[in-house]
CSV table of C-alpha atoms in Angstrom, one decimal:
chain,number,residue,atom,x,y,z
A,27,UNK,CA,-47.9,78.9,12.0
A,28,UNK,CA,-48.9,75.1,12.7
A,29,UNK,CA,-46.9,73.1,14.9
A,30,UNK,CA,-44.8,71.5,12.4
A,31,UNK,CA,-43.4,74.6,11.1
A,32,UNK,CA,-42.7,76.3,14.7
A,33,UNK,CA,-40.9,72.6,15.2
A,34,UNK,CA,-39.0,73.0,12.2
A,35,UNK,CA,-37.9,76.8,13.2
A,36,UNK,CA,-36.7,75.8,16.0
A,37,UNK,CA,-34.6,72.6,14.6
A,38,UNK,CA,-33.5,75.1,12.5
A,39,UNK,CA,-31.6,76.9,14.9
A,40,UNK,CA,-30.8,74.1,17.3
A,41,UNK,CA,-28.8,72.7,14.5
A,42,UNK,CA,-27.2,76.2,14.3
A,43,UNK,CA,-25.8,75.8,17.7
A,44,UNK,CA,-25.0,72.4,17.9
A,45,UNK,CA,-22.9,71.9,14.7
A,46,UNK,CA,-19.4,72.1,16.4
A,47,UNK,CA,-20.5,70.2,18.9
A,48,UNK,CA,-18.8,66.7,20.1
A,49,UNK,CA,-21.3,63.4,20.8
A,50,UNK,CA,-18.5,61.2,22.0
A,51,UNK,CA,-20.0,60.9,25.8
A,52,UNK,CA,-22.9,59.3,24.1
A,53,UNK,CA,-20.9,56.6,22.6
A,54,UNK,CA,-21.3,53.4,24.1
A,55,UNK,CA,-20.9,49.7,24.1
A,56,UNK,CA,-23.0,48.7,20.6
A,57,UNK,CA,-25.9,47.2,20.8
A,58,UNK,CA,-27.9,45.7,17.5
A,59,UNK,CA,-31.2,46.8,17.1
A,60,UNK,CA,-31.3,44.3,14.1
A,61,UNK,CA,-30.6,41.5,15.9
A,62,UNK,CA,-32.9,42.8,19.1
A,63,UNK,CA,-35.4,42.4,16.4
A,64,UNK,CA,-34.8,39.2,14.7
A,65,UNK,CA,-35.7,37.4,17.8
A,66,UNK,CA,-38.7,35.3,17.2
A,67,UNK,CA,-41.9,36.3,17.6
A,68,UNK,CA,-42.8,39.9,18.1
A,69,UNK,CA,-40.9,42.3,19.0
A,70,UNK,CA,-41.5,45.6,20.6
A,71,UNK,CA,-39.6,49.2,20.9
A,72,UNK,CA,-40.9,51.0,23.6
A,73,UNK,CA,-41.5,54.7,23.8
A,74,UNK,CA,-40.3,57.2,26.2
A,75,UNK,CA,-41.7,60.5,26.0
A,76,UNK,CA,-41.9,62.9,28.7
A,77,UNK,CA,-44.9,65.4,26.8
A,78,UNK,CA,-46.5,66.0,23.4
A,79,UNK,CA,-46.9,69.2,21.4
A,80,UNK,CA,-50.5,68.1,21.4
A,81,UNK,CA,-51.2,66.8,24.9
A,82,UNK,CA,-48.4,68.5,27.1
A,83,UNK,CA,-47.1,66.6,30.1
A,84,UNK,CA,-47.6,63.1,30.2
A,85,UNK,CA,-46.2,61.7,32.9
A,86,UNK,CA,-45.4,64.5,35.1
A,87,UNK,CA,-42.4,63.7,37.4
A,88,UNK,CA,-41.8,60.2,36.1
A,89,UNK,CA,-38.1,59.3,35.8
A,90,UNK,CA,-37.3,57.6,32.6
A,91,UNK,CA,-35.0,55.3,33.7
A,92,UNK,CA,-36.9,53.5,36.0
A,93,UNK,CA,-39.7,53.3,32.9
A,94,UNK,CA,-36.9,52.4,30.8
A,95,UNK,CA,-36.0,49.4,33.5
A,96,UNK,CA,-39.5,48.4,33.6
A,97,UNK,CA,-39.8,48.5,29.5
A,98,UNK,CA,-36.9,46.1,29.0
A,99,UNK,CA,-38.5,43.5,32.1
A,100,UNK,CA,-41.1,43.9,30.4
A,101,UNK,CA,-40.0,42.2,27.1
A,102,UNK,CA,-39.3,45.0,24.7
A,103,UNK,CA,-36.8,44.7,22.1
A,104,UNK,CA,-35.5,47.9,22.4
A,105,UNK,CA,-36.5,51.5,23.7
A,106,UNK,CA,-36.7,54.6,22.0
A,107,UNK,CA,-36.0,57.9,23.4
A,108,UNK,CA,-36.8,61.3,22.2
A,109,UNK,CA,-34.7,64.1,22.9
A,110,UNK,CA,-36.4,67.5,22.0
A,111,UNK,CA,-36.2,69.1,25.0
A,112,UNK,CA,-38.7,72.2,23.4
A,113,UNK,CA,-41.5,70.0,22.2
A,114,UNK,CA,-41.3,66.4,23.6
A,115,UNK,CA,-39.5,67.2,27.2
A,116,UNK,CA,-36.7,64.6,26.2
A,117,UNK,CA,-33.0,65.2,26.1
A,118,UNK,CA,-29.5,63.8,25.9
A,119,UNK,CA,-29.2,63.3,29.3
A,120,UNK,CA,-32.2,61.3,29.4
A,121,UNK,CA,-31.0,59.1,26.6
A,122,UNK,CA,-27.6,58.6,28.2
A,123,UNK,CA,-29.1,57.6,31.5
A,124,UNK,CA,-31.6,55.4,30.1
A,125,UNK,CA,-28.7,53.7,27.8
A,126,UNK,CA,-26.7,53.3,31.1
A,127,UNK,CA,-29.2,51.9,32.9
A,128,UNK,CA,-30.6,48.6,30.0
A,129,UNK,CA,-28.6,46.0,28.2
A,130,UNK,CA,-31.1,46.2,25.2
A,131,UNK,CA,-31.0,48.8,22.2
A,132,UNK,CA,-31.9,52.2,23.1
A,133,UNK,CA,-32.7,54.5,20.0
A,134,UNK,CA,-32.8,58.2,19.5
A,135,UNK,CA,-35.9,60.0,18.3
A,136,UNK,CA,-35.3,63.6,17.5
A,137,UNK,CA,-36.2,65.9,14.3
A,138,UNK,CA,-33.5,66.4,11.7
């Protein structure tokens, strides 16, 4: 089984368990990726991810909101986040704490 398809397995069954499950604490003040990106010039999202299927931990003990702070000083438009906790060693904490702590976009990257 490759990668992919142990990914997919998983999703699978996460989506099992989460189905019922409420998001409102995620819900905050909107912020407009389109317009984050119509600025002139380019524009940047930033990446956080904790580890890689392929490469395991990439920044062990690094805390995502203080990369998310220094992302947005930085210039970028807006940051993602991914939140597979199995795989990528994101989750919705991590996306609501680094939401909390910009003013720009902040963007969810999972597997559905």
């Amino acid at each position: 089984m490759n990668i992919l398809d142990r990914i997919l397995d998983l999703k699978r069954q996460e989506v099992d368990q989460i189905q019922d499950t409420e998001f409102g604490d995620l819900v905050g003040q909107i912020r407009s990726l389109k317009e984050a990106l119509a600025s002139p010039g380019i524009s940047i999202i930033a990446e956080i991810k904790m580890k890689s299927p392929s490469e395991g931990e990439i920044l062990p003990n690094a805390d995502p909101v203080q990369i998310a702070k220094e992302y947005e000083s930085a210039g970028a438009a807006a940051i993602s986040v991914l939140t597979d906790q199995s795989f990528f060693g994101g989750s919705l904490d991590i996306l609501k704490s680094v939401r909390d702590a910009v003013s720009i976009p902040v963007i969810r990257k999972d597997f559905i």
